[in-house]
CSV table of C-alpha atoms in Angstrom, one decimal:
chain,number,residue,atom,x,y,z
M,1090,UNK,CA,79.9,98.0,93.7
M,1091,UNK,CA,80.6,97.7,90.2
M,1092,UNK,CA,84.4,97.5,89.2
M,1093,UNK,CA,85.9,100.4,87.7
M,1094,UNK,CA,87.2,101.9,84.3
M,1095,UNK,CA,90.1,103.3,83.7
M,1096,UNK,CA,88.4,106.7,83.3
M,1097,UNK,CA,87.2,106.5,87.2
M,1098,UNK,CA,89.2,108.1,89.9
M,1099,UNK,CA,90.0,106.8,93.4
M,1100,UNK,CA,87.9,110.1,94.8
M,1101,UNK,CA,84.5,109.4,95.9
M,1102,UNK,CA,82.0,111.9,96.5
M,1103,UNK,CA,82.7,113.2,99.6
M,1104,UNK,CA,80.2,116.5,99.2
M,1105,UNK,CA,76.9,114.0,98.9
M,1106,UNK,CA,74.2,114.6,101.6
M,1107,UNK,CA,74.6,111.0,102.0
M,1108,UNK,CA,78.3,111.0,102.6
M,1109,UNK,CA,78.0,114.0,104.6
M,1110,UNK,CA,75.6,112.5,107.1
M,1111,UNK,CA,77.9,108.8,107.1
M,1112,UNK,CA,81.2,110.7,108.0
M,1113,UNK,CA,80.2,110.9,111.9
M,1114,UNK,CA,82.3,108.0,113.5
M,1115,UNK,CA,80.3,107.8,116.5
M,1116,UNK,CA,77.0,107.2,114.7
M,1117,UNK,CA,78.9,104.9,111.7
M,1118,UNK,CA,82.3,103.7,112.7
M,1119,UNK,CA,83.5,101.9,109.5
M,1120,UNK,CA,84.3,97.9,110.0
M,1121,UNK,CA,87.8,98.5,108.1
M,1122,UNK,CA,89.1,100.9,111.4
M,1123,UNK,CA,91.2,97.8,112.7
M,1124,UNK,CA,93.2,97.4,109.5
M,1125,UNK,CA,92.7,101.0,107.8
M,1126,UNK,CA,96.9,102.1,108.4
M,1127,UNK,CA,98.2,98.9,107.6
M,1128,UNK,CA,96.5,99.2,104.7
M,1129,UNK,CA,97.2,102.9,103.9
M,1130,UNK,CA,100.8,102.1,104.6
M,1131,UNK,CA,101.1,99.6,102.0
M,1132,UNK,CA,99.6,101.9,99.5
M,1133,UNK,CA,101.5,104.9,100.4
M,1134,UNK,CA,105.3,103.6,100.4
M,1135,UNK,CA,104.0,102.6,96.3
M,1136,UNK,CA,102.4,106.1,96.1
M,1137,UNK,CA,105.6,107.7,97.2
M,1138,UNK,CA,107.9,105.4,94.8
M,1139,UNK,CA,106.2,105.6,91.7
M,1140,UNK,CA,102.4,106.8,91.5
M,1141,UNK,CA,102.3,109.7,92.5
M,1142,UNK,CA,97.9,110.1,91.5
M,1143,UNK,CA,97.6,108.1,94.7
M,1144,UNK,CA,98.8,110.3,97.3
M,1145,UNK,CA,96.1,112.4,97.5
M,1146,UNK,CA,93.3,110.1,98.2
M,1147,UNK,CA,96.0,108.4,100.4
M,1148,UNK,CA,97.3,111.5,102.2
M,1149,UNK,CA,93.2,112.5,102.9
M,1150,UNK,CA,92.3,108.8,104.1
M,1151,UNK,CA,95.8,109.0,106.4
M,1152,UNK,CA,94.0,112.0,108.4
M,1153,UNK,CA,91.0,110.3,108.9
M,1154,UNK,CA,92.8,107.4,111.1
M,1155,UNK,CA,91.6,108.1,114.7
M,1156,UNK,CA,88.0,109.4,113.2
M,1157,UNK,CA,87.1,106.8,110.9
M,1158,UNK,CA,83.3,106.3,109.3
M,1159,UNK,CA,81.7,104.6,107.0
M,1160,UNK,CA,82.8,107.5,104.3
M,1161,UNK,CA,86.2,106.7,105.1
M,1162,UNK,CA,85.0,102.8,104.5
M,1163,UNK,CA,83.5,103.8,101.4
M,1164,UNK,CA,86.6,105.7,100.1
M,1165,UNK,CA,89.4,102.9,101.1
M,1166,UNK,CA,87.5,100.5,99.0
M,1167,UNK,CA,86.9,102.8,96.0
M,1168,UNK,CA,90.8,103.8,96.6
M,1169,UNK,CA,91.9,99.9,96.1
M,1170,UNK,CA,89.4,99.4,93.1
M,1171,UNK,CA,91.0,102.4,91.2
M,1172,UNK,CA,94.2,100.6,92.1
M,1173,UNK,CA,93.3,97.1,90.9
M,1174,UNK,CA,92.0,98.8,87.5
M,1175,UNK,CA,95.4,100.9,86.9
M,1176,UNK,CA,98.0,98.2,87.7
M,1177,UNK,CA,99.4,99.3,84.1
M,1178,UNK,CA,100.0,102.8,85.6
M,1179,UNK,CA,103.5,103.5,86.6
M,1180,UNK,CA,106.2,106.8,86.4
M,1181,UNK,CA,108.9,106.8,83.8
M,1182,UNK,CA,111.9,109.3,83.4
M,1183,UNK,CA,114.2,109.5,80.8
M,1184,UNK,CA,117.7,111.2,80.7
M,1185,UNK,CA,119.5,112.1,77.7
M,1186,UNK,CA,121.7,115.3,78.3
M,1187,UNK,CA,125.0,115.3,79.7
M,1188,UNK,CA,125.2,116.2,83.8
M,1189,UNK,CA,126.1,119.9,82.5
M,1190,UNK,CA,122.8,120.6,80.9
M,1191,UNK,CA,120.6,118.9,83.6
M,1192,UNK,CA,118.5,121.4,85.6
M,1193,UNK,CA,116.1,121.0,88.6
M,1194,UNK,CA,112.2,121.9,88.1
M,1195,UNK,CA,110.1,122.7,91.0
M,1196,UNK,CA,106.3,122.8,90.3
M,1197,UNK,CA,103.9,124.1,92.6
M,1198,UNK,CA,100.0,123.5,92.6
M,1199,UNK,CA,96.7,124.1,95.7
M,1200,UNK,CA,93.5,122.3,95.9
M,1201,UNK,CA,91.4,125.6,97.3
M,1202,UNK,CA,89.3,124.5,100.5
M,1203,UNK,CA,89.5,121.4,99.0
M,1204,UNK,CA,88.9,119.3,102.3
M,1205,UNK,CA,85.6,119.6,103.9
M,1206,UNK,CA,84.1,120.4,106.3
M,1207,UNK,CA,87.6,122.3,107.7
M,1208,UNK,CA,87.8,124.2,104.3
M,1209,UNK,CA,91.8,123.7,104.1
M,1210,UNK,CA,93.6,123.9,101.3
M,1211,UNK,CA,95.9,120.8,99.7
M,1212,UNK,CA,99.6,121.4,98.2
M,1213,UNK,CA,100.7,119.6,95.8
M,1214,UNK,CA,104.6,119.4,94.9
M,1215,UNK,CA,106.6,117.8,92.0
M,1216,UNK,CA,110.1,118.2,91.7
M,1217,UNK,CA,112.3,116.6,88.5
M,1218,UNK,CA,115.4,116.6,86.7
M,1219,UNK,CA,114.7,118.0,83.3
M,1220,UNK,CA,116.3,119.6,80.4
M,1221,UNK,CA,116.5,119.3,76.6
M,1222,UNK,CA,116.0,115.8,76.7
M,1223,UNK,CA,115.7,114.9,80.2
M,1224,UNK,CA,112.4,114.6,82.2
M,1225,UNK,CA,113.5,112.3,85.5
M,1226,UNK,CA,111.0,112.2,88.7
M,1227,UNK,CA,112.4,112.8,91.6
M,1228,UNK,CA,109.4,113.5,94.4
M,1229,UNK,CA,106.2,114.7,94.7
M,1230,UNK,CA,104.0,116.0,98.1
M,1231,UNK,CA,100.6,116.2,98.7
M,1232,UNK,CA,100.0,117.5,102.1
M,1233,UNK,CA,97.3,119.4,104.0
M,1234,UNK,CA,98.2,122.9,104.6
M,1235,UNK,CA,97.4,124.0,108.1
M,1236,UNK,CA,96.2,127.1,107.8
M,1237,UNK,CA,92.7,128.4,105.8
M,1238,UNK,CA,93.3,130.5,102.5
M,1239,UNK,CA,90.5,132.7,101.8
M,1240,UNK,CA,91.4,132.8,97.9
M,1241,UNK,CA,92.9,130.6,95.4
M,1242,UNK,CA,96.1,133.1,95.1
M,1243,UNK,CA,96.5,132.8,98.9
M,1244,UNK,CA,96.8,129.1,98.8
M,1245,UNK,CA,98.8,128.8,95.9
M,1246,UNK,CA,101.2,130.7,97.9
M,1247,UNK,CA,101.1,128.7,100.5
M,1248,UNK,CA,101.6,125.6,98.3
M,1249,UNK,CA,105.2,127.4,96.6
M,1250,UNK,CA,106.6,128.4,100.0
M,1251,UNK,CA,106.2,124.2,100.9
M,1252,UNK,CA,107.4,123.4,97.4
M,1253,UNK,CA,110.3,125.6,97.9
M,1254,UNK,CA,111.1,125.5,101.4
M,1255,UNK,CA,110.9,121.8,102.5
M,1256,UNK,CA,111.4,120.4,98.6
M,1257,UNK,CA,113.3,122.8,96.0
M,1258,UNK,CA,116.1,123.9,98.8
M,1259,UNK,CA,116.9,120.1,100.0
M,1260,UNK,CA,117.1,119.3,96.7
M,1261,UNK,CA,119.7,121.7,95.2
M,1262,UNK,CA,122.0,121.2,98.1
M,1263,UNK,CA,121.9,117.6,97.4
M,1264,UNK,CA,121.9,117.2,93.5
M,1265,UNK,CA,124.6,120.3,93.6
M,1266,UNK,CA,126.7,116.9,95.1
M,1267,UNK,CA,125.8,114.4,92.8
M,1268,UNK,CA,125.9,116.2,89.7
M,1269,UNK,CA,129.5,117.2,90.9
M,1270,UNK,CA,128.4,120.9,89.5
M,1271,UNK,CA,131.7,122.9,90.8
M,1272,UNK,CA,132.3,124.5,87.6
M,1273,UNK,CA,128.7,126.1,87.8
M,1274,UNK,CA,125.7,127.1,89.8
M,1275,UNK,CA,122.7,124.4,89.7
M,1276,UNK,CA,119.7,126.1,88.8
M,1277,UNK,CA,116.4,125.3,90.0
M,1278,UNK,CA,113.4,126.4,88.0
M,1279,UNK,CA,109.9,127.0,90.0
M,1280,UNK,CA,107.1,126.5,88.4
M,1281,UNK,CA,103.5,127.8,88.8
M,1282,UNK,CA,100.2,128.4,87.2
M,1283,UNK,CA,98.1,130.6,88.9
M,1284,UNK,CA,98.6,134.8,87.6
M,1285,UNK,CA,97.4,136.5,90.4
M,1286,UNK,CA,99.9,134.6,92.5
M,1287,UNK,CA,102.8,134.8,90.3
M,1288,UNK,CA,102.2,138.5,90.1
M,1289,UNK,CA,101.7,138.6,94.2
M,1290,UNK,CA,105.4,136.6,94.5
């Protein structure tokens, strides 16, 4: 296949009558099954340090392991092409407030029925350090949630209570240490975009 552009995204089409019919692993078992986690490994421990766009298309290809088609071929190489076109890509932070005006920001986001053909839902997480001049990564998730959300509210619920829950709470115990905040409470700010869902929480 042609090499990318920078405009292309690691996604392939996965909603193609073509793709669709190549994703059954006993009819097309994809040649890269030997090698697929050692591969996804690799890209995922870089994903998790400092680019975050690829833990998606990672976190999907990660759950396709012990099923994996000529789709999944398809995707790995698109996944490693969008790679070796972005090698420029990387995550900067900057801090330039004092420890006192440093807060925590939690921001929540769902990918609605996202993953076919189960029609779950993705979560996305991104938690920083941030204040008047400070904008620091810290983490970010992208996980399949485990249950089905009949409506975009609905999963974007489910996304903030794994933002919160297993992100934002860790978090303030631990930076409430570092930051050495005894003379006040460290505040964590949630994010979210979605109405009906705010107005739901």
């Amino acid at each position: 296949s042609p090499p990318l552009k920078r405009a292309d995204t690691p996604f392939i089409d996965t909603k193609s009558r073509q793709a669709l019919e190549e994703d059954d692993p006993e009819k097309y078992t994809g040649v890269l099954a030997p090698i697929a986690s050692k591969v996804l490994m690799k890209i995922l421990y870089a994903a998790r340090v400092g680019r975050f766009d690829l833990l998606r298309p990672v976190c999907w290809l990660a759950t396709r392991v012990t099923k994996w088609s000529k789709t999944c071929d398809v995707a790995l190489h698109r996944l490693v092409s969008y790679i070796n076109s972005s090698l420029d890509v990387a995550c900067y932070g900057w801090v330039g407030d004092s420890w006192e005006d440093i807060e925590l920001t939690i921001y929540a986001d769902a990918d609605w029925a996202g993953d076919k053909p189960t029609f779950h839902s993705t979560s996305g997480c991104f938690l920083c350090l941030s204040g008047r001049n400070t904008f620091y990564p810290l983490a970010a998730v992208s996980k399949k949630q485990t249950c089905v959300s009949r409506s975009t509210p609905e999963a974007e619920i489910v996304a903030a209570d794994t933002a919160i829950r297993t992100v934002g709470v860790p978090a303030v115990q631990l930076w409430d240490v570092i930051l050495h905040t005894h003379k006040r409470k460290l505040q964590a700010t949630f994010k979210e975009d979605n109405e009906a869902a705010i107005k739901v929480m």
